[in-house]
Coordinates of C-alpha atoms in Angstrom, one line a residue:
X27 CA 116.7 83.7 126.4
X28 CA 119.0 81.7 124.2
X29 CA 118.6 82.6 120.5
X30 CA 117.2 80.1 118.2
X31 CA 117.9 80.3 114.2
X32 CA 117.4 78.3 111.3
X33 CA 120.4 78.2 109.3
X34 CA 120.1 76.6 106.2
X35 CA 117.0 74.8 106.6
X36 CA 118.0 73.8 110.6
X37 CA 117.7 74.9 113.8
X38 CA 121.1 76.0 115.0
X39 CA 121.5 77.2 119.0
X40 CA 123.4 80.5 118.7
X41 CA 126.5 81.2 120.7
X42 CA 129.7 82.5 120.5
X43 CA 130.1 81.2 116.2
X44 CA 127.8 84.3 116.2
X45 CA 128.8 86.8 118.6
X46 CA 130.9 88.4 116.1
X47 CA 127.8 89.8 114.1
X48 CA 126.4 93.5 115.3
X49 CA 123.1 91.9 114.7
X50 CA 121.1 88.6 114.6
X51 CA 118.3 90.3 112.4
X52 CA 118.9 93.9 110.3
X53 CA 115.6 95.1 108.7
X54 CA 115.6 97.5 105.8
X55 CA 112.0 99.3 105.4
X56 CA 109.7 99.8 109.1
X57 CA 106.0 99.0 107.3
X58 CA 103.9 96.7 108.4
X59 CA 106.2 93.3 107.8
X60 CA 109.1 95.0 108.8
X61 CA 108.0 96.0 112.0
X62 CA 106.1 92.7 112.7
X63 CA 109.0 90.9 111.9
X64 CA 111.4 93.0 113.6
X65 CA 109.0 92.8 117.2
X66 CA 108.3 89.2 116.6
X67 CA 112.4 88.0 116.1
X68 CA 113.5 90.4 118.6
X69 CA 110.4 89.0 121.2
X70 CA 112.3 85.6 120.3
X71 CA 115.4 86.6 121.7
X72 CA 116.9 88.0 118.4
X73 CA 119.9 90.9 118.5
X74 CA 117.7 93.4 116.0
X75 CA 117.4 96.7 114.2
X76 CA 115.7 98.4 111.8
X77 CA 116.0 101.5 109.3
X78 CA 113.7 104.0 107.6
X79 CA 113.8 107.2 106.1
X80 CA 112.5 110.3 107.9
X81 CA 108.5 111.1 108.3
X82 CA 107.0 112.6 105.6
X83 CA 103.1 112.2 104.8
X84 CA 104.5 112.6 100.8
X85 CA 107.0 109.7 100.0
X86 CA 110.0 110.0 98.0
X87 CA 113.5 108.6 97.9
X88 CA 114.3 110.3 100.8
X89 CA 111.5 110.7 103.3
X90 CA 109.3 108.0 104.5
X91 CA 108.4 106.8 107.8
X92 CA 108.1 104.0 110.4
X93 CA 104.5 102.5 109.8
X94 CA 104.5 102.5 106.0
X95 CA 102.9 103.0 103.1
X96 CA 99.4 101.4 104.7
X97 CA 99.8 103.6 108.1
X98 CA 101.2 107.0 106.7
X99 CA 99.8 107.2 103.0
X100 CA 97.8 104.4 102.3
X101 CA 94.8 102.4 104.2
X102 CA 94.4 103.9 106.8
X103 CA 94.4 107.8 106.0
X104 CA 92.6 106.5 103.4
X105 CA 89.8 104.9 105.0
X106 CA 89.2 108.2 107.0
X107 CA 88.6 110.3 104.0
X108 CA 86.3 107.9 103.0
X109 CA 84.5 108.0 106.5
X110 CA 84.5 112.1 105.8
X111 CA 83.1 111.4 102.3
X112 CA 80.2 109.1 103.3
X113 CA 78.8 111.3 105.5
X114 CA 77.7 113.5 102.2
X115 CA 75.4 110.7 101.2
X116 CA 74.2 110.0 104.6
X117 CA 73.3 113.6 105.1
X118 CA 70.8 113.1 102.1
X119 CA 69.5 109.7 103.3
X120 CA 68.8 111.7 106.7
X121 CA 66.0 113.7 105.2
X122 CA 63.7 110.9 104.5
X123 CA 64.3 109.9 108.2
X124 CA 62.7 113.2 109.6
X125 CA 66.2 114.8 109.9
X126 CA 65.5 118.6 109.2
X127 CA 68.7 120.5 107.4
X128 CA 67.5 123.5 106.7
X129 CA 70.6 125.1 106.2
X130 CA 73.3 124.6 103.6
X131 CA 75.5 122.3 104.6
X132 CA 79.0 122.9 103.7
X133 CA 82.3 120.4 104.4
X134 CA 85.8 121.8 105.4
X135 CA 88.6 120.3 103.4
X136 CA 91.3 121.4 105.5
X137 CA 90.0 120.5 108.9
X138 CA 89.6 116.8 107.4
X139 CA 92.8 116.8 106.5
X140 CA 94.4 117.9 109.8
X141 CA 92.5 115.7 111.3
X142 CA 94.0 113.0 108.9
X143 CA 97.7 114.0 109.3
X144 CA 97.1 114.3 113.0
X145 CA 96.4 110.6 113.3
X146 CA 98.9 109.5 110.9
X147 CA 101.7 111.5 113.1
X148 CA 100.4 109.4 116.3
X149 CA 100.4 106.5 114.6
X150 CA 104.1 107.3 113.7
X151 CA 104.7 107.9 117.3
X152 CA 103.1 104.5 118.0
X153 CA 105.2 102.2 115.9
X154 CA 108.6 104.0 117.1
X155 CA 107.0 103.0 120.3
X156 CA 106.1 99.3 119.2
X157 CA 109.8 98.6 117.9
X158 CA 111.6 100.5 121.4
X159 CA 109.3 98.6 124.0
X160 CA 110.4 95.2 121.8
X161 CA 114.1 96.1 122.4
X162 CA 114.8 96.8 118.6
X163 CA 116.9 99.6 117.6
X164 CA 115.7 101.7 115.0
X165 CA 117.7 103.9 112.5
X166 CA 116.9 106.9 111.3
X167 CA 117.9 107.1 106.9
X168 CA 118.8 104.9 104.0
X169 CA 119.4 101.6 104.0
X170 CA 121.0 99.3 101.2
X171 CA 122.8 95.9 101.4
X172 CA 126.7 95.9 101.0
X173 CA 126.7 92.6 100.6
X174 CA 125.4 89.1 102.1
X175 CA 125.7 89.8 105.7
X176 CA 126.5 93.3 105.8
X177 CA 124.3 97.1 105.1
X178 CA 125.4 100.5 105.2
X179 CA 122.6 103.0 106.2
X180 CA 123.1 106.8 105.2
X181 CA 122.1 108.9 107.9
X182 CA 120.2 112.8 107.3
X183 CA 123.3 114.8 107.8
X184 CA 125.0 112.0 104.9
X185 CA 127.2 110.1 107.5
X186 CA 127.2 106.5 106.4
X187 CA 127.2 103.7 109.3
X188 CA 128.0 99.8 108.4
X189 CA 126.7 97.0 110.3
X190 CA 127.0 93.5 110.0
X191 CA 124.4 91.0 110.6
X192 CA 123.3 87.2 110.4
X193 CA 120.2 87.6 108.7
X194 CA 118.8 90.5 106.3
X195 CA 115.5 91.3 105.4
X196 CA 114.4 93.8 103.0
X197 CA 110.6 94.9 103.5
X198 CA 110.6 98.3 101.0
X199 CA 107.3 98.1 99.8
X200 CA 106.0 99.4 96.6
X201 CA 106.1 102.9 95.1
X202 CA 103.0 104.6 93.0
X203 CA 103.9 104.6 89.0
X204 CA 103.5 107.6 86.2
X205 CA 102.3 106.9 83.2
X206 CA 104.5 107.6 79.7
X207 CA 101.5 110.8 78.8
X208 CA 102.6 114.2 77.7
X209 CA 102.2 116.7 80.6
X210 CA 102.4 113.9 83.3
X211 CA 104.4 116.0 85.2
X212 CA 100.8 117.9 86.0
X213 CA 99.3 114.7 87.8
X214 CA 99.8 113.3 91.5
X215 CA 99.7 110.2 92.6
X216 CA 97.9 108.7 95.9
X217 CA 100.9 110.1 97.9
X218 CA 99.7 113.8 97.3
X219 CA 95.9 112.9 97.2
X220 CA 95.9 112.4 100.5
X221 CA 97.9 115.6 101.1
X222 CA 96.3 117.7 99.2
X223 CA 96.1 121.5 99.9
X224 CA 92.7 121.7 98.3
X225 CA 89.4 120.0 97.9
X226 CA 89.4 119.6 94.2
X227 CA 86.2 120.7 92.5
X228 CA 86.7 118.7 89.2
X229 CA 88.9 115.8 89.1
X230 CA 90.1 113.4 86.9
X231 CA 90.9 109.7 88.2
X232 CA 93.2 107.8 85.4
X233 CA 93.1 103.5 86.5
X234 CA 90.7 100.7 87.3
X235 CA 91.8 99.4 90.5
X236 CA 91.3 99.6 94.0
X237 CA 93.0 103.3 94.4
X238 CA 91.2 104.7 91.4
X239 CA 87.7 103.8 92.7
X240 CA 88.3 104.9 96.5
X241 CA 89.4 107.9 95.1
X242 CA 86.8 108.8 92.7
X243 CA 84.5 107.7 95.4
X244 CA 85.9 109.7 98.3
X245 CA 86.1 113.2 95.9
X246 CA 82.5 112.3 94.4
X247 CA 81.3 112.0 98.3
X248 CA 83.0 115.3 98.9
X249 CA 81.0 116.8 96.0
X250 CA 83.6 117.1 93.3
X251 CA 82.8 116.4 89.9
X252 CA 84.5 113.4 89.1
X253 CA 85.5 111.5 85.8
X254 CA 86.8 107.5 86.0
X255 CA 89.2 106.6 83.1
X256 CA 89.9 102.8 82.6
X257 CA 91.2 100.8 80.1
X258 CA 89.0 97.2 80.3
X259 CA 85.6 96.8 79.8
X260 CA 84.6 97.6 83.7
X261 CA 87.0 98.4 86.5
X262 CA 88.4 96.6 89.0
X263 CA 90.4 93.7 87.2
X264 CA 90.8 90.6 88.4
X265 CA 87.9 90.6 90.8
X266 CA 84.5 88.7 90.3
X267 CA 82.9 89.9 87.0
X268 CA 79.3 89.9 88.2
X269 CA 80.4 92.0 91.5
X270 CA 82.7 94.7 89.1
X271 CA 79.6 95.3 87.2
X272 CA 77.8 96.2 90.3
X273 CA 80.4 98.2 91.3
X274 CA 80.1 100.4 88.2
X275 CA 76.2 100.9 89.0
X276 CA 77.0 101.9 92.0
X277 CA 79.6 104.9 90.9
X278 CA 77.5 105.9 88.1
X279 CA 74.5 105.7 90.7
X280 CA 76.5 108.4 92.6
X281 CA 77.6 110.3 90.1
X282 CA 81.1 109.6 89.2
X283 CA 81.2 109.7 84.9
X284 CA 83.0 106.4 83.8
X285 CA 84.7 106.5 80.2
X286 CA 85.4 102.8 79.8
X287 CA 88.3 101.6 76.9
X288 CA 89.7 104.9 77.7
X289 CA 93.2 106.2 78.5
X290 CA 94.4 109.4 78.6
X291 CA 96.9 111.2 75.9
X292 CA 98.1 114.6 77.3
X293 CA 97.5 116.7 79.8
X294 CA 97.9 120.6 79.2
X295 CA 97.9 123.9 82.0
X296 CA 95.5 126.5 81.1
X297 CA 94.3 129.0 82.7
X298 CA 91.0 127.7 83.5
X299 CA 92.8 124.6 85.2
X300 CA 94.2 121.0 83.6
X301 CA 93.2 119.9 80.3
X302 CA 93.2 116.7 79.9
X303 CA 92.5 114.8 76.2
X304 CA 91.7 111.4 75.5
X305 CA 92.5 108.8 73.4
X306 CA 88.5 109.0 71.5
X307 CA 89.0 113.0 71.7
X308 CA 87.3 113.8 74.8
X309 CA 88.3 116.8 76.6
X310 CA 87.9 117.5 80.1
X311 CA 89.0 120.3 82.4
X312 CA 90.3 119.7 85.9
X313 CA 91.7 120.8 89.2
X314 CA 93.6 117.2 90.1
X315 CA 94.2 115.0 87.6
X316 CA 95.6 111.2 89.6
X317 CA 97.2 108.8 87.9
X318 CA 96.0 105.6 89.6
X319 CA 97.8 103.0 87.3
X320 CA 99.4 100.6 89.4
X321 CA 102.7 100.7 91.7
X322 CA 106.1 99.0 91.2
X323 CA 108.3 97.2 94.1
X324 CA 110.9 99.4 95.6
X325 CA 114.1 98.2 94.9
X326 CA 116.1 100.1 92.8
X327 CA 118.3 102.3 95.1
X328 CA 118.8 99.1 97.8
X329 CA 122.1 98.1 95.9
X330 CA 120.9 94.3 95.6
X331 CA 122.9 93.5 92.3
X332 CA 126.2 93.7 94.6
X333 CA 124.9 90.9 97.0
X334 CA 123.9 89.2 93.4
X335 CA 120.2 89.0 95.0
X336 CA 117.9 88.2 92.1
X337 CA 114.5 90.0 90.9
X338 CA 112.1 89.4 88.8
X339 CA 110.8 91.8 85.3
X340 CA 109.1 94.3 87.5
X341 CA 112.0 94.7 89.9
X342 CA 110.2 92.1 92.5
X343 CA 112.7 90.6 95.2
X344 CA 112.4 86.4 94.3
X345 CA 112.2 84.7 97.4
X346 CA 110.9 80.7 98.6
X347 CA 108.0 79.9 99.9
X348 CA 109.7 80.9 103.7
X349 CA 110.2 84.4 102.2
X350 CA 114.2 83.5 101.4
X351 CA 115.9 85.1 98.6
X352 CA 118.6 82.9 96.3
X353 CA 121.3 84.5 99.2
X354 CA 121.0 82.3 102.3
X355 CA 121.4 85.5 104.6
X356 CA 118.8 87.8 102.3
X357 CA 115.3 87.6 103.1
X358 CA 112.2 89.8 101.9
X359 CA 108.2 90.4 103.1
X360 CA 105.9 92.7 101.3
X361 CA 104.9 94.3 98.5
X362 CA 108.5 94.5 97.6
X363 CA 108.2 90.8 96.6
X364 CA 105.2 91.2 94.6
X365 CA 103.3 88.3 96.2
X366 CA 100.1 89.3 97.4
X367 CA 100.2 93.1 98.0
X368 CA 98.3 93.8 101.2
X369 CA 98.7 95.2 104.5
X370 CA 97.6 92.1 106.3
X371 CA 99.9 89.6 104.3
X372 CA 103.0 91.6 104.8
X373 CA 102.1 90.8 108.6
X374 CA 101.4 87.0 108.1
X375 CA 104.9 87.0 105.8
X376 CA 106.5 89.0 108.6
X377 CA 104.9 86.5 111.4
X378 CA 106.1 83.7 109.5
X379 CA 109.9 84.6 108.8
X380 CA 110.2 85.4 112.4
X381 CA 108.8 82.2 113.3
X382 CA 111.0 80.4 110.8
X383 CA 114.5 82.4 111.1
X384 CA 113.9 82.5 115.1
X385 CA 111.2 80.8 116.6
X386 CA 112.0 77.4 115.5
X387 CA 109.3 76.8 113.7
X388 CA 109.2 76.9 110.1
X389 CA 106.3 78.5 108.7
X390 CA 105.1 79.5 105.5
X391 CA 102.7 81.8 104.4
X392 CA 98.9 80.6 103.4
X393 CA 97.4 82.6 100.7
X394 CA 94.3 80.7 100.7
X395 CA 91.3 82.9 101.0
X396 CA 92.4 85.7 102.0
X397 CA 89.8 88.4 102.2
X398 CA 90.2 91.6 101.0
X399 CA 87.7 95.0 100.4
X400 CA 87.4 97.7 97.9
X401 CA 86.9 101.2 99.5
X402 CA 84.8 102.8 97.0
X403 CA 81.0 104.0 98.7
X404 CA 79.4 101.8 99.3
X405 CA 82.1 99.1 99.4
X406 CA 83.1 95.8 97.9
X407 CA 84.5 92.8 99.7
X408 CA 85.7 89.4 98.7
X409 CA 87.2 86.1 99.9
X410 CA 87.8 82.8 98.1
X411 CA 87.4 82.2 94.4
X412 CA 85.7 84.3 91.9
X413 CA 83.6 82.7 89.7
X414 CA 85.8 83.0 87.1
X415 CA 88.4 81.6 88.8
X416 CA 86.7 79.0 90.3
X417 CA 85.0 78.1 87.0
X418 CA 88.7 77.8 85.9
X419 CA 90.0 75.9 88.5
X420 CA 87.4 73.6 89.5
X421 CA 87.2 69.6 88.6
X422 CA 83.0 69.5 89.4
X423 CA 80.4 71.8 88.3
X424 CA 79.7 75.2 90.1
X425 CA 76.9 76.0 91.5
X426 CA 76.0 80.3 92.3
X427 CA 73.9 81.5 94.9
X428 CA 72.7 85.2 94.4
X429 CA 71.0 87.8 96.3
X430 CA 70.4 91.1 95.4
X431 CA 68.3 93.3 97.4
X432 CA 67.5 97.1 98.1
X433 CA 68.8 97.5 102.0
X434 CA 66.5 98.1 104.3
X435 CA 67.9 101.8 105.3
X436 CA 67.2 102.9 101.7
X437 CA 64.0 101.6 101.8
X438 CA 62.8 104.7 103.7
X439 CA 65.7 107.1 102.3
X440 CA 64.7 106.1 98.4
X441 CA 68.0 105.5 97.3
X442 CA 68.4 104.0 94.6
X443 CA 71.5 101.8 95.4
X444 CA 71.6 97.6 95.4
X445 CA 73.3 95.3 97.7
X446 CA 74.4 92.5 96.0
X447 CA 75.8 89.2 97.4
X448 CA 77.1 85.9 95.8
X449 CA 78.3 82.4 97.2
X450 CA 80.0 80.1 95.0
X451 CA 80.1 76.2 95.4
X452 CA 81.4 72.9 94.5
X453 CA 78.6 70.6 93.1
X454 CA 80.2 67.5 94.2
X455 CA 82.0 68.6 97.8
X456 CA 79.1 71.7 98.7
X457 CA 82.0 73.5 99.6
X458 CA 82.2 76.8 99.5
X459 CA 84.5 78.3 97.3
X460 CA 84.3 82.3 97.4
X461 CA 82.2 85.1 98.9
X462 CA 81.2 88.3 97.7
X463 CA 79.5 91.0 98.6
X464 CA 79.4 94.8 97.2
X465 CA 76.9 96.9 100.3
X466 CA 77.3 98.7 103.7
X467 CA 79.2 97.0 105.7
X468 CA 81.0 94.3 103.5
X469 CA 84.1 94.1 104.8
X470 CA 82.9 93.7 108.1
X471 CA 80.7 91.1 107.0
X472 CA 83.0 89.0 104.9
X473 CA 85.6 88.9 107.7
X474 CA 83.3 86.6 109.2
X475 CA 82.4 85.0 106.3
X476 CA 86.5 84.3 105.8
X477 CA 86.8 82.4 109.2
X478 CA 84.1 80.0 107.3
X479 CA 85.9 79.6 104.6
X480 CA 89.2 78.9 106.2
X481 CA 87.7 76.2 108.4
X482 CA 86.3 75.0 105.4
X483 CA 82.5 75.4 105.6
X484 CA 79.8 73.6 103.0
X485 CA 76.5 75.7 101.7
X486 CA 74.9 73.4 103.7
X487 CA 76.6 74.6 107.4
X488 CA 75.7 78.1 105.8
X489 CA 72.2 76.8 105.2
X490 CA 71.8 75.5 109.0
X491 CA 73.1 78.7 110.0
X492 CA 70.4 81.0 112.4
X493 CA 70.8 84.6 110.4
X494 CA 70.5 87.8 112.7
X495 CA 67.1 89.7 111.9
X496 CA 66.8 92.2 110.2
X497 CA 70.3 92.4 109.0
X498 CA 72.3 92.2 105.4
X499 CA 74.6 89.5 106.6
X500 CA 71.8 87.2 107.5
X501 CA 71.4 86.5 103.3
X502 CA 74.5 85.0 103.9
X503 CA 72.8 82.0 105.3
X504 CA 69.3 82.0 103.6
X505 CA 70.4 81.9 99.8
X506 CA 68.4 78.4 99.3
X507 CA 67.7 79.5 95.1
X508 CA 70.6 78.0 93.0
X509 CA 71.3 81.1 90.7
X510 CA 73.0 78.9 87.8
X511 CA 74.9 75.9 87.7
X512 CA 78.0 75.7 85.7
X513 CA 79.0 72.9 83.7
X514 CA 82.3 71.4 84.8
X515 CA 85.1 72.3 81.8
X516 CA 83.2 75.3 80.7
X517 CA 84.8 78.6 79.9
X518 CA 84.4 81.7 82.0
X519 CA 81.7 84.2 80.7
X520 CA 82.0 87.7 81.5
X521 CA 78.5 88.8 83.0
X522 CA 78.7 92.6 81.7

């Protein structure tokens, strides 16, 4: 297959002018984007390889792994510890549905986690697999640029390799940040929570976002006693006030102790375990203390200043909206560009750079409505416009659809735990701006609910819409009372 590249904004036919390159396409970083982009140019008839440190479940400057941050130590072992934690809950649920446990029921840390790191190593297995069957050649060790069209990768035994190549693309990721606090040193990040060698009894989650609920969530689930810290009002920043406030219920509902306007001063080892002090002169005593307070793009040992590639304040590669950086030759996908950090837009930025570098067709990424979910038990899920946002953006007046509802499993288990769902709208166009929904199954629900907004579906087509019965999704299509309408030019109100 002849090569197809687009060289400074054209399709070019590659031939010999080329030949003298080891590589069409050298990828520094095997997550998600690199490895989609990495298959996808090299399915285009692209020359490629790729680098990455060693496996490790724990990364660090030197260990790593093909798959990533989302694969190895992120999403997905994520996601199972949360299946192993929900369980706890559904046990008690059982007993109103004539399940009889009569005996104490008891949950094994360490076989969870085997379990875990078992699945993670065959995942491992299974990218390698991906990138060989594709024809690309993968590293094994450190990679950094040298300079526009050339990288030098460090192997384990410290051997360093050149190779020269047409195109570059960094696709690092992110890497979890530590807080300024006496005794940080004491703490882990989400890297060791998911590797740890004990169930903690008491814990202590520092952060609002998504990490720090999924985590308080998943140790509350595993019976731990569990204590949120969080600097705003509610956690969860940035999504739809209304939904964060639900979300809160919800964790107090199961137990986890929330200390909004809080942060953390210092952290001491006792005997007894961590003491941990706050800023209003709380004590608590822990096992685990994690800092969950945000991660930082993964660039500083990747020698960019010496190609003169540019980054922003937080160390975020700059790059158009095809994914180039101010270097012709330089390219970046991921959360080492600080875009929209999430597994399934590195892919889409990955898909799209191969498409545009190789595939003769330039392509750049849409970051309209793109769904996304929260973790915690039970789980939040979003697509669209918040109501802030949309309150913020929008030229018409809003209108708000709400349901909120006690599912029909608790119902006969007598938990006391809402679903809560919420459509917002455009007065003038009835299209629908944003979904939401915090409740079993959200994330499987607003997937579908995304496809609708993407082909861009009114209230009305929701409206006309046959729901499944008896299911949650089907409120989806039979919210007929307007909530509240918004005045168009009015300011956002928090809804605490």
């Amino acid at each position: 297959m002849a090569r197809k590249m687009l060289i400074d904004g054209e399709l070019n036919q590659s031939n010999e002018q080329e030949s003298h390159y080891d590589f069409d396409l050298f990828v520094i970083g095997a997550g998600s984007g690199g490895v989609r982009a990495s298959r996808f140019s090299a399915n285009y008839g692209a020359k490629v390889a790729i680098c990455e440190l060693p496996f490790h479940p724990i990364s660090s400057e030197v260990v790593g792994g093909v798959g990533g941050t989302c694969v190895l130590r992120g999403c997905v072992p994520k996601k199972i510890l949360v299946y192993g934690a929900s369980f706890g809950g559904d046990i008690e649920d059982a007993r109103n549905y004539g399940w009889e446990i009569n005996e104490k029921v008891e949950f094994n840390w360490k076989k969870l986690l085997q379990k875990k790191t078992d699945e993670i190593t065959r995942l491992n297995g299974i990218y390698k697999r991906l990138l060989s069957n594709a024809g690309v050649k993968l590293l094994e060790g450190e990679g950094k640029v040298v300079g526009p069209n050339e990288v030098e990768v460090t192997q384990l035994d410290g051997t360093k390799l050149s190779y020269s190549a047409k195109h570059i693309l960094i696709s690092t990721g992110n890497r979890a940040q530590r807080p300024n606090i006496p005794g940080q040193e004491l703490a882990i990040t989400s890297d060791e929570a998911l590797s740890l060698e004990d169930m903690p009894k008491r814990a202590v989650v520092l952060g609002g976002g998504y990490i720090a609920v999924e985590f308080a969530s998943i140790w509350r689930g595993m019976g731990a006693t569990v204590d949120l810290v969080f600097r705003k009002e509610l956690p969860l920043r940035g999504f739809d006030d209304e939904m964060r406030a639900v979300v809160a219920r919800n964790l107090e509902g199961r137990g986890i102790n929330l200390h909004p306007r809080t942060t953390l001063t210092q952290l001491i080892k006792t005997e007894d375990g961590i003491k941990v002090s706050t800023d209003h002169g709380e004590e608590f005593l822990a096992d685990v203390v994690l800092f969950a307070t945000g991660r930082a793009p993964y660039t500083k040992r990747l020698n960019l200043e010496t190609a003169g590639v540019e980054l922003d304040s937080t160390g975020a590669i700059k790059v158009d909206e095809y994914s180039r950086t101010n270097i012709p030759s330089i390219w970046a996908v991921g959360d080492v560009t600080y875009r929209m950090n999430l597994t399934p837009v590195a892919l889409m930025e990955g898909t799209c750079f191969a498409k545009t570098v190789f595939g003769g067709q330039p392509c750049k990424p849409d970051y309209r409505d793109v769904p996304t979910a929260v973790f915690s038990i039970p789980p939040l899920s979003v697509v669209g416009l918040s109501e802030e946002q949309a309150i913020e953006q929008a030229k018409n007046d809003i209108l708000v659809f709400t349901s909120t509802f006690n599912p029909m499993k608790n119902t006969i288990s007598g938990r006391q735990e809402k679903t809560v769902m919420k459509l917002v709208v455009d007065a003038e166009t009835d299209k629908v701006l944003g979904a939401s929904m915090c409740g079993p199954d959200a994330p499987e629900i607003i997937q579908g609910i995304a496809v609708a907004l993407k082909c861009g579906a009114t209230k009305a087509q929701f409206d006309s819409t046959v729901g499944i019965h008896p299911s949650t999704a089907e409120e989806f299509v039979t919210m007929r009372s307007l909530t509240r309408r918004i005045t168009a030019g009015s300011k956002p109100k928090t809804n605490l």
